[in-house]
Every structure is written in structure tokens, then in C-alpha cells.
Short mmCIF file of C-alpha atoms in Angstrom, two decimals:
data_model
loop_
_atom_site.label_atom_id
_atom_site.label_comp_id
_atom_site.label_asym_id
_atom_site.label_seq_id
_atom_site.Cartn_x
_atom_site.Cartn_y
_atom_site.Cartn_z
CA UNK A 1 0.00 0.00 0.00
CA UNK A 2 1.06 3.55 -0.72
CA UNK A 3 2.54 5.91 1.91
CA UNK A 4 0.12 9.02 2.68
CA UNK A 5 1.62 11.87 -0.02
CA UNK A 6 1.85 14.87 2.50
CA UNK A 7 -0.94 17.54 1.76
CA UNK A 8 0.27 21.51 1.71
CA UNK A 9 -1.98 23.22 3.88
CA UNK A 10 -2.50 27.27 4.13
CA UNK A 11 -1.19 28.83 6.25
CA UNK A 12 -1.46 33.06 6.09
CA UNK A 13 -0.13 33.43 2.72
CA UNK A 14 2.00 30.68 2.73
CA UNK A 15 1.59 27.36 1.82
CA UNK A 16 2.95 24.31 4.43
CA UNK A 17 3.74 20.80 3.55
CA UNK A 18 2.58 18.69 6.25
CA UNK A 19 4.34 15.26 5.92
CA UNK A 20 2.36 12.44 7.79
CA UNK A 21 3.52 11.20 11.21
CA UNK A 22 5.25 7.82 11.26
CA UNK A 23 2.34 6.42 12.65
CA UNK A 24 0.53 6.74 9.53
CA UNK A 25 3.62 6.32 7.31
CA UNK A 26 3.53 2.80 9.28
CA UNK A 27 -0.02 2.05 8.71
CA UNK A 28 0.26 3.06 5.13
CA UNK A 29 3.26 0.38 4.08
CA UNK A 30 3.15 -3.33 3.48
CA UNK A 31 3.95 -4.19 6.66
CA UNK A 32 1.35 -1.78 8.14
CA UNK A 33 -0.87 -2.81 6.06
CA UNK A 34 -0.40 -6.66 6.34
CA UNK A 35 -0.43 -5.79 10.28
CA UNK A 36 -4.15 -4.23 10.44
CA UNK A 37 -5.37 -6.80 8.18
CA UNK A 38 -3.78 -9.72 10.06
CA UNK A 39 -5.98 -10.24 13.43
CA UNK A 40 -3.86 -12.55 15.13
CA UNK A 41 -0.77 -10.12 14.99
CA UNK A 42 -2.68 -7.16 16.71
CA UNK A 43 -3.73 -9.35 19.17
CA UNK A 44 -0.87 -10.83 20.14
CA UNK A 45 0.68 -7.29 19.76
CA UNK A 46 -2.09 -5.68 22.33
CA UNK A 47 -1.45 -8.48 24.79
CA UNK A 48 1.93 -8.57 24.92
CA UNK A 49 1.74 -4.91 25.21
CA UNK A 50 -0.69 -5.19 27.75
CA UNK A 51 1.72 -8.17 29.60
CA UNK A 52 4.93 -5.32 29.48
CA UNK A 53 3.16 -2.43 30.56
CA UNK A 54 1.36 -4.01 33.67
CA UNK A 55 4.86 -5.67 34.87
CA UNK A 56 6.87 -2.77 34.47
CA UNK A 57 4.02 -0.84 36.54
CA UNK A 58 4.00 -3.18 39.20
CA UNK A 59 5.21 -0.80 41.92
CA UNK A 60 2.47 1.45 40.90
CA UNK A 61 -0.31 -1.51 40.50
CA UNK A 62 0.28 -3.96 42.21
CA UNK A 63 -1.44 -4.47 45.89
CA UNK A 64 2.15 -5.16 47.84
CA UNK A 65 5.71 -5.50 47.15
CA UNK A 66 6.31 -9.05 47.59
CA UNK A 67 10.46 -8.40 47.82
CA UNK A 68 9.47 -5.75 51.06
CA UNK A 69 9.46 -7.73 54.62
CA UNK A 70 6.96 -5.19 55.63
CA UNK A 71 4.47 -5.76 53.55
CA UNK A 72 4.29 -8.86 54.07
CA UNK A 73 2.03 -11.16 56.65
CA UNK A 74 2.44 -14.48 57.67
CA UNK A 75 -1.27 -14.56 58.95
CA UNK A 76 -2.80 -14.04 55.71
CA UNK A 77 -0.86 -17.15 54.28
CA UNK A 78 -2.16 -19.73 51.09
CA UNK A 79 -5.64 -17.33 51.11
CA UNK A 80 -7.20 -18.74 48.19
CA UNK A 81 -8.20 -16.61 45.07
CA UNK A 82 -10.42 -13.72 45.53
CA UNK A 83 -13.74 -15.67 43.85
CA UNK A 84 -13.32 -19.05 46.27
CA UNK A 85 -15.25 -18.62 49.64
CA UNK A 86 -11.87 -17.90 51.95
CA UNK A 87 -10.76 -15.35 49.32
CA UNK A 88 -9.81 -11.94 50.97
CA UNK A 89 -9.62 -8.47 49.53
CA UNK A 90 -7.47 -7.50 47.81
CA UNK A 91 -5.49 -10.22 47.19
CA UNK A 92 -6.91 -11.14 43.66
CA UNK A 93 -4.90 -14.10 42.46
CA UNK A 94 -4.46 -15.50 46.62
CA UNK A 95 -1.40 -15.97 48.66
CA UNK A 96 1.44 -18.12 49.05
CA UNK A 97 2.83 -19.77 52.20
CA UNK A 98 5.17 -16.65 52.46
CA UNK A 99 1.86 -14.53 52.79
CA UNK A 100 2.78 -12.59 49.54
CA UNK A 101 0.11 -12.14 47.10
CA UNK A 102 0.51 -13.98 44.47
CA UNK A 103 -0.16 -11.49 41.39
CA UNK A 104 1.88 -9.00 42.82
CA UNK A 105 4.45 -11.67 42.60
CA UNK A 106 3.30 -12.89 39.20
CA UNK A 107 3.72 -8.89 37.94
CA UNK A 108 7.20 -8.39 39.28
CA UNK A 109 8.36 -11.99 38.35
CA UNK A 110 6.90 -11.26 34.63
CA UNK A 111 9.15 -8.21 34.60
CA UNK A 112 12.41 -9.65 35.77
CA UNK A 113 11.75 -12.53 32.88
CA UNK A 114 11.17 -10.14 30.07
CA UNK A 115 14.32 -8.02 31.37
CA UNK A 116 16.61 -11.47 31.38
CA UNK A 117 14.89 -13.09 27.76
CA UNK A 118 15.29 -9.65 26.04
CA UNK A 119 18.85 -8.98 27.42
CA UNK A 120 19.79 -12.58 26.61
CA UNK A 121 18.11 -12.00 23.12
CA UNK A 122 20.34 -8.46 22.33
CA UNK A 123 23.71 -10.18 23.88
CA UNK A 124 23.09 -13.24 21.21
CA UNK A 125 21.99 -11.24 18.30
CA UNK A 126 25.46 -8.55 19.08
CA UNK A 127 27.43 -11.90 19.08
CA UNK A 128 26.40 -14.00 16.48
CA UNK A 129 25.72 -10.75 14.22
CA UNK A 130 29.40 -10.44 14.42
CA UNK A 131 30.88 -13.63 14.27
CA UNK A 132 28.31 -14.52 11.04
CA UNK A 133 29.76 -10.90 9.37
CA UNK A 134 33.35 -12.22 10.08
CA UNK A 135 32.79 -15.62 9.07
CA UNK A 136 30.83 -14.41 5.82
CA UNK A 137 32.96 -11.62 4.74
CA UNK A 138 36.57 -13.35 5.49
CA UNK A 139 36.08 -16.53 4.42
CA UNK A 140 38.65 -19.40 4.20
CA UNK A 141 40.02 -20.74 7.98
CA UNK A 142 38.41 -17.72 9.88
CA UNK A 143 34.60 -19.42 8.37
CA UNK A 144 35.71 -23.10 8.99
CA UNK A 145 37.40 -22.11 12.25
CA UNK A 146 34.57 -20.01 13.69
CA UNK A 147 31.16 -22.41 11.89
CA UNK A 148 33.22 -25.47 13.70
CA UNK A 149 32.84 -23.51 16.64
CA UNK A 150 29.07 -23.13 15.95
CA UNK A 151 28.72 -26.94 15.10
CA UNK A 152 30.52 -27.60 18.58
CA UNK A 153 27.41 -25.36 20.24
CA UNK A 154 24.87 -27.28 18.41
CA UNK A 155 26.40 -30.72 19.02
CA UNK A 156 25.12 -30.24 22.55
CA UNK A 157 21.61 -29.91 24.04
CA UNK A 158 20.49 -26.32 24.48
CA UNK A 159 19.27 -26.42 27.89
CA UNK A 160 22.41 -28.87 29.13
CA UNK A 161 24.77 -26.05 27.92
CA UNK A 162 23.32 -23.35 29.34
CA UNK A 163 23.18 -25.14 33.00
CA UNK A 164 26.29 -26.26 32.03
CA UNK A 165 27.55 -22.96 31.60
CA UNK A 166 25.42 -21.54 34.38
CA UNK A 167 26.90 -23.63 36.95
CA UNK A 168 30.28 -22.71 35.66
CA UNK A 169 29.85 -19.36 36.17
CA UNK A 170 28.27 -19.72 39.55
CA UNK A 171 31.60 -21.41 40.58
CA UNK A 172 33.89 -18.48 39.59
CA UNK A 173 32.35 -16.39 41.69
CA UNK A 174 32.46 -15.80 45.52
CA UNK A 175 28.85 -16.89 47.16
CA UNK A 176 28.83 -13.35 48.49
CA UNK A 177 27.89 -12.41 44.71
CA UNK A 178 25.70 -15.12 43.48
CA UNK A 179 22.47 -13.65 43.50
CA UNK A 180 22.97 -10.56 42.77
CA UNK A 181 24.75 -11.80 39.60
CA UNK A 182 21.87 -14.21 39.27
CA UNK A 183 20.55 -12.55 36.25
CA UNK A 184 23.31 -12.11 34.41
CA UNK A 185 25.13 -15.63 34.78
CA UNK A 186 21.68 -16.64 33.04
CA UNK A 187 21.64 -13.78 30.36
CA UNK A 188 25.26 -15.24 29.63
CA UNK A 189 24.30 -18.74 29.72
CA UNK A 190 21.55 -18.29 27.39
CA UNK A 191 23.63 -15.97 24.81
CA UNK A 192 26.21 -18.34 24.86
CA UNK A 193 23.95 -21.08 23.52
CA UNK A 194 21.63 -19.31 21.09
CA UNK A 195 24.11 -17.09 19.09
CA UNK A 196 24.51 -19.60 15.97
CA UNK A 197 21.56 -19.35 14.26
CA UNK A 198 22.12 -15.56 14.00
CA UNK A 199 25.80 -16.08 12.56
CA UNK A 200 24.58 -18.68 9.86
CA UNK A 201 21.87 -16.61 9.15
CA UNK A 202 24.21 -13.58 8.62
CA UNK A 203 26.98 -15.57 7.44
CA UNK A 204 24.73 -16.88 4.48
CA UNK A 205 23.65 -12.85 3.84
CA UNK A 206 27.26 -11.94 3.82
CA UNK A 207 28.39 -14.34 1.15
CA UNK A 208 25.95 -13.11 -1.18
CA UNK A 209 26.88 -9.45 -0.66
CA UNK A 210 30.55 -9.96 -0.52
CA UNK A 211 30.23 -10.54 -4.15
CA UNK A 212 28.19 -7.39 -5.17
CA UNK A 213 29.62 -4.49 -7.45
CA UNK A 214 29.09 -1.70 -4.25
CA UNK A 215 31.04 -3.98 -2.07
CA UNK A 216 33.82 -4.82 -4.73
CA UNK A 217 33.99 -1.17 -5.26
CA UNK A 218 34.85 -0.05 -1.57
CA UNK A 219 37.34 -2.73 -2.16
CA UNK A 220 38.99 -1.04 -4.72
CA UNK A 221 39.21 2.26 -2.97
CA UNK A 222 40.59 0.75 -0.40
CA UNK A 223 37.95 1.37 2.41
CA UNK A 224 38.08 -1.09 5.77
CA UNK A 225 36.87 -3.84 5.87
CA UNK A 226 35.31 -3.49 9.31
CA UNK A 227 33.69 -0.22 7.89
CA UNK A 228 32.53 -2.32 4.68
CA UNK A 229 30.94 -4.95 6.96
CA UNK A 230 29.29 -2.17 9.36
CA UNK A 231 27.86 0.41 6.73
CA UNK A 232 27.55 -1.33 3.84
CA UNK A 233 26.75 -5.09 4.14
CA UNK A 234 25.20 -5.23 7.91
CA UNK A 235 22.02 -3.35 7.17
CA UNK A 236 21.34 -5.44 4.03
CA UNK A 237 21.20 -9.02 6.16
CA UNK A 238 19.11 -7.35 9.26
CA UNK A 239 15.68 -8.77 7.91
CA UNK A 240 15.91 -12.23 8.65
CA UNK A 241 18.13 -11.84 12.01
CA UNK A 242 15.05 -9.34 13.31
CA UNK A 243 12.64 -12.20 12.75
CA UNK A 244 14.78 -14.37 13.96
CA UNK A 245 15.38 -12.37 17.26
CA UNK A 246 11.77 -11.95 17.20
CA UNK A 247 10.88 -15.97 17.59
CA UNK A 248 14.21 -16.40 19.92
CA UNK A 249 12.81 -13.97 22.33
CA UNK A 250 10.19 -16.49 23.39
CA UNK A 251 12.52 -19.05 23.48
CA UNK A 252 15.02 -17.06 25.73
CA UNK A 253 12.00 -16.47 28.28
CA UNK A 254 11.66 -20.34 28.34
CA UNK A 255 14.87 -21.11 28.82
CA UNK A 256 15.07 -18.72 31.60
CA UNK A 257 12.24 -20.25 33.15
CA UNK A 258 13.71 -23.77 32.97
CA UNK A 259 16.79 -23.06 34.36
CA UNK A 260 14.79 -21.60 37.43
CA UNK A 261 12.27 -24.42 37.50
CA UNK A 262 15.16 -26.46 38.02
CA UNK A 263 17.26 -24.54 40.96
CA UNK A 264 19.68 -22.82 38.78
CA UNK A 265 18.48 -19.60 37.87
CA UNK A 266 16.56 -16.73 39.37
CA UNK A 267 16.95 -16.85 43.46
CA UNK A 268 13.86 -16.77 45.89
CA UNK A 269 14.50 -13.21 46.76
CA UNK A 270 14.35 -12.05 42.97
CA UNK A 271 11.92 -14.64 41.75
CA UNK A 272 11.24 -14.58 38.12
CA UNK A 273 8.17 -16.99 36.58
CA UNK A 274 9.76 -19.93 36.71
CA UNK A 275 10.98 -19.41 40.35
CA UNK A 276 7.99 -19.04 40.99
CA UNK A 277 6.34 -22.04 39.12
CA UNK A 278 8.76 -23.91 41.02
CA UNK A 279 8.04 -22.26 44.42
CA UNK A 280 4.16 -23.58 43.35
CA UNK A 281 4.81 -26.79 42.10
CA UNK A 282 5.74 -28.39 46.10
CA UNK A 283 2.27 -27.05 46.84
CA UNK A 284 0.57 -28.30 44.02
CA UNK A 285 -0.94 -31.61 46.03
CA UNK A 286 -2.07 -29.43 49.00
CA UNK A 287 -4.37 -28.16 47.63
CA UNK A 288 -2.68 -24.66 47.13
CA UNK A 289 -3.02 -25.33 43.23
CA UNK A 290 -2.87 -20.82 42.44
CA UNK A 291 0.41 -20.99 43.31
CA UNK A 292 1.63 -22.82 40.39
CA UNK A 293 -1.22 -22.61 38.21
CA UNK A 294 -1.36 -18.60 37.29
CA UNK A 295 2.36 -18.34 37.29
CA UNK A 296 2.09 -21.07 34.32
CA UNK A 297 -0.49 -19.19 32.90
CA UNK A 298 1.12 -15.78 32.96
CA UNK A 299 4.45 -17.45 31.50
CA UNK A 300 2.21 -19.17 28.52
CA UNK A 301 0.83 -15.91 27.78
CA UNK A 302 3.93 -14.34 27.09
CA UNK A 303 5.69 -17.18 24.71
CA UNK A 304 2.58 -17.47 22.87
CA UNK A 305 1.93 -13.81 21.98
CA UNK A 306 5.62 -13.49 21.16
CA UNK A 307 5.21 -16.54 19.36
CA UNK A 308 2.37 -15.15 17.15
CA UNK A 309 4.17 -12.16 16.35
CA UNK A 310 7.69 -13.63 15.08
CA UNK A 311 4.99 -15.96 13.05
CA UNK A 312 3.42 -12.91 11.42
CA UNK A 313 6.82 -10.48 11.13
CA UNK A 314 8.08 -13.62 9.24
CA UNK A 315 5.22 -14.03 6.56
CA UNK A 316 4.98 -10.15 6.46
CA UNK A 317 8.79 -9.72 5.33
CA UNK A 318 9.09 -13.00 2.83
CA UNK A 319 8.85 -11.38 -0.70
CA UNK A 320 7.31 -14.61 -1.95
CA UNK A 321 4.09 -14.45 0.48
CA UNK A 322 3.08 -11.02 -1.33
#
């Protein structure tokens, strides 16, 4: 569809060009376009939106902080939801054993998952962005040397690596510093495992534009290499790594929340949603079944909605589909 021409409007005795906001421009493109007619990827878009903006409001919305000791009370403990005949105002979503409430638990946990899954996702991309533009533009032992490398990832389970490397890192450092690295011995573990796709995908780019007359000309006139790769080849492979990143960043948010389910991720004191599935699931057969259930629910949310839109960005950018 055809970007909105910008209409001159009067202004005195002057006439004003009034260019369209990129709102509209947006609305008015292919992808815009494709967007408003597709009703699964506004959907997913106004949930997920919906998801981020609640959890990073959380100190503004939500009934207690569940990380203050104050706010806290052990008397009000595993109250059930608010619609079940023990439920208490205001706790919505009930209580855990701690006496927190569990959605304002759910609400900061969201936001300390979508923090770790989207650093995790930028630290991979940066990596294997490089290593891919390397690989591609170089060529000869550099590729083999640095694609063994990526074969040598990929030889080995996703999630054993990263607890691999998780529990590596938690060794090098003094206890003293564990949790508050927490987050970023799993933002590391997870880069370190989910870089290679991005530097095939760019590698594959790179190979193909390596051989184009505007890169053969730079050649000539001697510019960098480094510059080549940045200014002139990079920007011509970032369709397929944003779609990419797109789909990973559900993928980082479940990896984060299996490394937590099982012990080595998030602490208790900065419990993200799979902390706090696993907090949940020893009270499952209690009968304290919120606990584990809305957590779950909260995290399936998230990956699905994410899901939905790497799906759509994907269809929306393939030449072929329009």
C-alpha cells in the first residue's frame, strides 16, 4: 500500500507541507498494512503490550511488594483466590505460604523474565551478528574455524549447555555475589547457547553481498573492511536476524524459566516466573493449586503472543508471500 503523499496546507499566505507522522507512514506500508489486516498479529501485539506495561508498573499496580518484609504477613498465608469462599480483599490471584500475594508476585516476576529473555536475546543477536559478518565476509580458515565452533554449540543440548555454563559461572564467583549476579550468569548462559543461528543466518547474507559491485567497489578504494561490513553489508542481512530475534525472544523467556524451574536460575529473593512455578509446584498436592497454576499461565501468555508475532513479522517480510 502507498505511503500518505503529505498535503500543503495554508497557512497566512503561505503554503505548508505537512508530511504524515510515522504512525501513519507505518499504517500506510506493506507491513502496516499486512499488520491491520492480520488479526492474530494485533492481538498478540495488544497483549503482549498489555503483559509489558502491567509488569513494568507493578510498583504502581500492584497491591504489595512481595520483595518488602513489611508488607508482608504471615497470617494471611495460602488465602485462596479472591472468587473461592476464603478469598480476601485484595489479594486477587491469593497468597502463598510466604503470605505474599501472588499477582503482585506474578507482575514483578513477569518483569524480571522479560528483562533477562530480552537482554539474553540483544547479547546473542550482538554476538552471532558479528561472528556470522566475520565468518561471511573473510572466508577461508576464519569461516571453517569459527562455523566449527558453531557446530561444537549445536552438538550439545540447548538447555544442558546453558546449565552447564550456568553452573560454571556460579563457581567463579564468591557466594557473596551469586544472586545478585543471578541474572546475568543466566543472560550469559543463554547468549552463549543461542548465538549460531544468527551467525549462519548472517553468514549466508554476507556471502551473497561480498560478491556485489558496491562492495567490490569499496574494495577497490581501499575502504576497511570493518567499515565495509558495518555500513555497507550489515544493514542489508538485518531482515531475517530481526525475525529471527523476534521468535528467539520467546525461546530465551523459556529457557530462563527452565533453568529456574530447576534450581539454577533466578533466586527466591528475585523470583522470576519460573521461580515461581517452582516455588508452586511443592504445593501443588495441597491443595494450594494458584500458586503454580497462574504463574504457568502468565508465562504461557507471554511465549505465545511473542510466538504469534515472530509468526506474522516472518510471513509479512518474505517477498514470496506477497
Amino acid at each position: 500500500m502507498p505511503a500518505e503523499t503529505a498535503k500543503p496546507v495554508e497557512t497566512g499566505k503561505l503554503l505548508e507541507v505537512r508530511k504524515p507522522g510515522r504512525l501513519c507512514r507505518f499504517l500506510d506500508s506493506d507491513i502496516g498494512w499486512s499488520f491491520r489486516r492480520t488479526p492474530a498479529a494485533w492481538l498478540s501485539a495488544l497483549v503482549l503490550a498489555l503483559l509489558i506495561a502491567t509488569a513494568f508498573l507493578a510498583p504502581l499496580i500492584a497491591p504489595q511488594n512481595p520483595h518488602d518484609l513489611a508488607q508482608v504477613f504471615i497470617d494471611k498465608a495460602e488465602i485462596p483466590p479472591i472468587w473461592s469462599k476464603d478469598g480476601e480483599w485484595p489479594f486477587l490471584l491469593g497468597t502463598d505460604p510466604q503470605g505474599r500475594d501472588v499477582l503482585s508476585a506474578i507482575l514483578y516476576g513477569t518483569r524480571v523474565s522479560l528483562i533477562i529473555g530480552l537482554a539474553a536475546v540483544i547479547v546473542s543477536m550482538g554476538l552471532g551478528v558479528t561472528i556470522g559478518l566475520v565468518a561471511g565476509f573473510h572466508g577461508g580458515r576464519i569461516d571453517n574455524l569459527l562455523m566449527r565452533l558453531g557446530d561444537t554449540v549445536l552438538s550439545i543440548p540447548t538447555l544442558l549447555m546453558a546449565i552447564l555454563v550456568s553452573a560454571i559461572f556460579r563457581e567463579l564467583l564468591p557466594p557473596n555475589l551469586r544472586e545478585p549476579f543471578a541474572a546475568v550468569v543466566l543472560v550469559v548462559s543463554i547468549s552463549l547457547t543461542n548465538w549460531v543461528q544468527y551467525a549462519r543466518t548472517v553468514r549466508a547474507s554476507t556471502m551473497v553481498e561480498r560478491r556485489k559491485e558496491y562492495v567490490l567497489a569499496a574494495r577497490i578504494i581501499k575502504v576497511a573492511s570493518t567499515r565495509i561490513m558495518r555500513r555497507h553489508i550489515l544493514p542489508n542481512t538485518l531482515t531475517p536476524v530481526m525475525v529471527a530475534a523476534t521468535l528467539n525472544l520467546g525461546l530465551a523467556i523459556l529457557s530462563e524459566a527452565t533453568l529456574s524451574f530447576l534450581g539454577v536460575g533466578m533466586p527466591i529473593t528475585q523470583p522470576s516466573l519460573g521461580t515461581l512455578i517452582r516455588i508452586g509446584n511443592q504445593y501443588l498436592f495441597s491443595g494450594s493449586w494458584w500458586l503454580v497454576v497462574f504463574p504457568s499461565l502468565q508465562l504461557g501468555l507471554i511465549v505465545l503472543s511473542v510466538n504469534l508475532l515472530g509468526d506474522w513479522l516472518r510471513d509479512a517480510l518474505n517477498p514470496k508471500l506477497r
